[in-house]
């Protein structure tokens, strides 16, 4: 089973700043198999990025993904108050489609 | 419009059973893998199980294997999760999600239901 470790646990930034969220895997896999989600309380998860770097339909270009192998990054530029949420990465490599533990992003 | 609506959650005593359902519409259900994901109170998202479009392949999280069964009925556009020997720690919101495989080989879950609450308590 691939373990995904996200960092930092919590990120507190101001509107207009850039957020950099990390997702590190316990073993290497194709970057096609990494997705990022946004989760707000009381709402279903929302797909942001699939294939490590492809934005899902309707996702603003402030959201971007990068990385390969074992290290993946979600970058949110020009933060807005509505970006306050918990962000999760998920891998689809080995049918055990594990999530990272999440990064909580707080907008000051 | 793609929609998924979960049902079947509720309050159950430890050791009890539940069958969750997910009714899908707005897309060709039989073309997609599907998954169940849960979120316990104050915790993160946890992948629970997935199933191939024709039901021929299923996978489960280690901590639940042997107590749950994922299944689907493509004729009814429905996904199911049978849960037995429920424990207090199984209390969570359970989501169903469509797993999409894009032409370039990328994967992601692009549509989710709103979730159904399962509470295990005496």
Short mmCIF file of C-alpha atoms in Angstrom, two decimals:
data_model
loop_
_atom_site.label_atom_id
_atom_site.label_comp_id
_atom_site.label_asym_id
_atom_site.label_seq_id
_atom_site.Cartn_x
_atom_site.Cartn_y
_atom_site.Cartn_z
CA UNK A 1 0.00 0.00 0.00
CA UNK A 2 1.30 3.42 -0.95
CA UNK A 3 1.35 5.92 1.91
CA UNK A 4 0.90 9.57 1.02
CA UNK A 5 2.27 12.13 3.45
CA UNK A 6 1.09 15.70 3.11
CA UNK A 7 2.81 18.77 4.49
CA UNK A 8 2.43 21.09 6.15
CA UNK A 9 -0.44 20.01 8.35
CA UNK A 10 -1.78 23.54 8.53
CA UNK A 11 -1.01 26.59 6.45
CA UNK A 12 -2.12 30.10 7.39
CA UNK A 13 -1.78 32.74 4.70
CA UNK A 14 -3.28 36.03 3.66
CA UNK A 15 -5.40 36.79 0.60
CA UNK A 16 -3.26 37.35 -2.46
CA UNK A 17 -0.40 35.16 -1.22
CA UNK A 18 0.71 31.86 -2.72
CA UNK A 19 0.17 28.49 -1.07
CA UNK A 20 2.43 25.51 -1.72
CA UNK A 21 1.15 22.14 -0.54
CA UNK A 22 3.23 18.98 -0.68
CA UNK A 23 2.28 15.33 -1.13
CA UNK A 24 5.06 12.75 -0.78
CA UNK A 25 4.56 9.08 -1.66
CA UNK A 26 6.20 6.07 -0.01
CA UNK A 27 7.06 4.70 -3.44
CA UNK A 28 7.27 6.08 -6.95
CA UNK A 29 4.39 5.88 -9.39
CA UNK A 30 3.27 7.48 -12.63
CA UNK A 31 2.19 11.08 -12.25
CA UNK A 32 -0.96 10.20 -14.21
CA UNK A 33 -2.21 8.55 -11.04
CA UNK A 34 -2.19 11.49 -8.63
CA UNK A 35 -5.18 13.74 -7.96
CA UNK A 36 -5.87 16.68 -5.63
CA UNK A 37 -9.18 17.51 -3.94
CA UNK A 38 -10.60 20.40 -1.97
CA UNK A 39 -12.87 19.58 0.97
CA UNK A 40 -14.99 22.11 2.84
CA UNK A 41 -17.15 21.26 5.88
CA UNK A 42 -20.54 19.91 4.94
CA UNK A 43 -19.62 19.63 1.26
CA UNK A 44 -18.52 16.78 -0.93
CA UNK A 45 -14.88 16.71 -2.03
CA UNK A 46 -14.17 18.63 -5.22
CA UNK A 47 -11.67 17.44 -7.79
CA UNK A 48 -9.09 20.14 -8.50
CA UNK A 49 -6.25 18.39 -10.31
CA UNK A 50 -5.94 14.99 -11.98
CA UNK A 51 -2.92 13.41 -13.59
CA UNK A 52 -0.78 15.50 -11.21
CA UNK A 53 -1.04 18.64 -13.32
CA UNK A 54 -4.32 18.76 -15.26
CA UNK A 55 -6.98 21.12 -13.97
CA UNK A 56 -10.45 19.68 -13.67
CA UNK A 57 -13.36 21.34 -15.42
CA UNK A 58 -14.24 24.71 -13.95
CA UNK A 59 -11.20 24.99 -11.72
CA UNK A 60 -9.59 28.46 -11.81
CA UNK A 61 -6.08 28.71 -13.22
CA UNK A 62 -4.91 29.89 -9.80
CA UNK A 63 -4.74 26.18 -8.98
CA UNK A 64 -1.86 24.23 -10.47
CA UNK A 65 -0.26 20.86 -9.85
CA UNK A 66 3.21 19.57 -10.52
CA UNK A 67 5.60 16.81 -9.61
CA UNK A 68 6.53 13.27 -10.45
CA UNK A 69 7.85 10.09 -8.92
CA UNK A 70 7.30 10.48 -5.19
CA UNK A 71 6.98 14.25 -4.82
CA UNK A 72 3.92 16.20 -5.88
CA UNK A 73 2.86 19.79 -5.27
CA UNK A 74 -0.38 21.74 -5.37
CA UNK A 75 0.13 25.48 -5.76
CA UNK A 76 -2.61 28.02 -5.23
CA UNK A 77 -1.59 31.46 -6.36
CA UNK A 78 -3.39 34.67 -5.45
CA UNK A 79 -5.27 33.18 -2.52
CA UNK A 80 -8.88 34.15 -2.03
CA UNK A 81 -10.98 33.79 1.15
CA UNK A 82 -13.02 30.96 -0.41
CA UNK A 83 -9.86 28.85 -0.75
CA UNK A 84 -10.06 28.12 2.96
CA UNK A 85 -10.46 24.33 3.07
CA UNK A 86 -8.64 21.06 3.61
CA UNK A 87 -6.75 19.77 0.59
CA UNK A 88 -6.10 16.09 -0.06
CA UNK A 89 -4.01 14.16 -2.53
CA UNK A 90 -5.07 10.68 -3.68
CA UNK A 91 -3.19 8.04 -5.67
CA UNK A 92 -4.64 5.48 -8.05
CA UNK A 93 -1.56 3.30 -8.51
CA UNK A 94 -2.27 -0.03 -6.88
CA UNK A 95 -6.08 -0.25 -6.57
CA UNK A 96 -5.68 0.72 -2.91
CA UNK A 97 -6.47 4.32 -3.77
CA UNK A 98 -5.17 5.95 -0.61
CA UNK A 99 -5.47 9.60 0.42
CA UNK A 100 -2.95 11.75 2.19
CA UNK A 101 -3.93 12.99 5.64
CA UNK A 102 -4.73 16.47 4.33
CA UNK A 103 -3.42 20.02 4.62
CA UNK A 104 -5.67 22.59 6.23
CA UNK A 105 -5.40 25.97 4.53
CA UNK A 106 -6.54 28.94 6.57
CA UNK A 107 -6.96 32.35 4.99
CA UNK A 108 -6.25 35.11 7.50
CA UNK B 1 -26.41 16.50 -15.34
CA UNK B 2 -24.29 13.97 -13.50
CA UNK B 3 -25.70 13.13 -10.09
CA UNK B 4 -25.03 10.61 -7.38
CA UNK B 5 -27.31 10.25 -4.38
CA UNK B 6 -26.36 8.10 -1.42
CA UNK B 7 -28.87 6.53 0.93
CA UNK B 8 -29.10 3.84 3.57
CA UNK B 9 -27.16 5.47 6.36
CA UNK B 10 -28.46 5.81 9.87
CA UNK B 11 -27.97 4.86 13.49
CA UNK B 12 -26.94 1.27 14.13
CA UNK B 13 -25.72 -0.57 17.19
CA UNK B 14 -22.21 -1.99 17.38
CA UNK B 15 -22.14 -5.35 15.66
CA UNK B 16 -24.99 -4.37 13.36
CA UNK B 17 -25.18 -4.16 9.58
CA UNK B 18 -26.08 -1.57 6.98
CA UNK B 19 -26.36 -1.48 3.23
CA UNK B 20 -25.52 1.82 1.61
CA UNK B 21 -26.75 2.64 -1.87
CA UNK B 22 -25.66 5.19 -4.43
CA UNK B 23 -28.04 6.03 -7.26
CA UNK B 24 -26.24 7.44 -10.28
CA UNK B 25 -27.71 9.40 -13.18
CA UNK B 26 -26.68 11.61 -16.05
CA UNK B 27 -23.90 9.38 -17.38
CA UNK B 28 -23.30 5.84 -18.62
CA UNK B 29 -22.77 4.21 -15.25
CA UNK B 30 -21.46 0.95 -16.70
CA UNK B 31 -18.45 2.74 -18.24
CA UNK B 32 -16.89 3.86 -14.98
CA UNK B 33 -15.05 2.54 -11.97
CA UNK B 34 -16.72 3.69 -8.76
CA UNK B 35 -15.43 4.15 -5.23
CA UNK B 36 -16.62 4.67 -1.66
CA UNK B 37 -14.80 7.16 0.55
CA UNK B 38 -15.56 8.02 4.16
CA UNK B 39 -14.80 10.81 6.58
CA UNK B 40 -15.05 10.21 10.30
CA UNK B 41 -15.78 13.18 12.59
CA UNK B 42 -12.76 15.45 12.77
CA UNK B 43 -10.71 13.14 10.54
CA UNK B 44 -9.52 13.15 6.95
CA UNK B 45 -10.82 11.41 3.88
CA UNK B 46 -10.32 7.65 3.87
CA UNK B 47 -10.63 5.53 0.76
CA UNK B 48 -12.86 2.52 1.51
CA UNK B 49 -13.35 0.44 -1.64
CA UNK B 50 -13.59 0.54 -5.39
CA UNK B 51 -15.11 -1.55 -8.14
CA UNK B 52 -14.43 -1.90 -11.82
CA UNK B 53 -17.10 -0.89 -14.34
CA UNK B 54 -18.27 -4.47 -14.89
CA UNK B 55 -17.91 -5.52 -11.25
CA UNK B 56 -15.14 -8.00 -12.03
CA UNK B 57 -12.51 -6.31 -9.84
CA UNK B 58 -12.96 -5.00 -6.31
CA UNK B 59 -10.49 -3.63 -3.77
CA UNK B 60 -10.86 -2.78 -0.10
CA UNK B 61 -8.99 -0.85 2.56
CA UNK B 62 -7.16 -3.29 4.80
CA UNK B 63 -8.88 -2.12 7.98
CA UNK B 64 -12.34 -3.01 6.63
CA UNK B 65 -11.61 -6.04 4.48
CA UNK B 66 -13.79 -8.97 5.54
CA UNK B 67 -16.51 -6.71 6.96
CA UNK B 68 -17.56 -4.87 3.80
CA UNK B 69 -18.60 -5.77 0.27
CA UNK B 70 -18.82 -3.36 -2.62
CA UNK B 71 -21.10 -4.25 -5.51
CA UNK B 72 -22.97 -2.65 -8.37
CA UNK B 73 -26.00 -3.19 -10.53
CA UNK B 74 -25.37 -1.58 -13.88
CA UNK B 75 -28.94 -2.22 -14.99
CA UNK B 76 -30.12 -0.07 -12.09
CA UNK B 77 -27.26 2.47 -12.26
CA UNK B 78 -26.57 1.74 -8.63
CA UNK B 79 -23.57 1.18 -6.39
CA UNK B 80 -23.74 -0.54 -3.02
CA UNK B 81 -21.68 -0.99 0.12
CA UNK B 82 -22.65 -3.79 2.47
CA UNK B 83 -21.19 -3.28 5.95
CA UNK B 84 -21.25 -5.89 8.70
CA UNK B 85 -19.96 -6.15 12.27
CA UNK B 86 -20.02 -2.38 12.51
CA UNK B 87 -17.86 -0.69 15.11
CA UNK B 88 -18.05 2.71 16.78
CA UNK B 89 -15.02 3.75 14.75
CA UNK B 90 -16.96 3.15 11.51
CA UNK B 91 -19.01 6.24 12.31
CA UNK B 92 -18.51 8.57 9.36
CA UNK B 93 -20.04 10.24 6.35
CA UNK B 94 -19.80 7.82 3.44
CA UNK B 95 -19.43 9.23 -0.08
CA UNK B 96 -19.72 7.51 -3.41
CA UNK B 97 -17.69 8.91 -6.28
CA UNK B 98 -17.24 8.30 -9.98
CA UNK B 99 -13.68 7.39 -10.92
CA UNK B 100 -12.74 8.67 -14.33
CA UNK B 101 -9.90 7.47 -16.53
CA UNK B 102 -9.04 10.13 -19.08
CA UNK B 103 -7.71 9.30 -22.55
CA UNK B 104 -4.17 10.20 -21.52
CA UNK B 105 -4.25 7.61 -18.75
CA UNK B 106 -4.91 10.06 -15.94
CA UNK B 107 -7.23 9.13 -13.09
CA UNK B 108 -9.38 11.13 -10.70
CA UNK B 109 -12.81 11.19 -9.06
CA UNK B 110 -14.72 13.93 -10.82
CA UNK B 111 -18.22 13.57 -9.37
CA UNK B 112 -19.24 12.89 -5.78
CA UNK B 113 -22.47 12.40 -3.92
CA UNK B 114 -23.33 14.51 -0.89
CA UNK B 115 -22.75 11.61 1.46
CA UNK B 116 -24.78 9.55 3.89
CA UNK B 117 -24.18 9.58 7.63
CA UNK B 118 -23.50 6.31 9.39
CA UNK B 119 -23.51 6.41 13.17
CA UNK B 120 -22.55 3.33 15.17
CA UNK B 121 -23.53 3.71 18.79
CA UNK B 122 -25.28 1.85 21.53
#
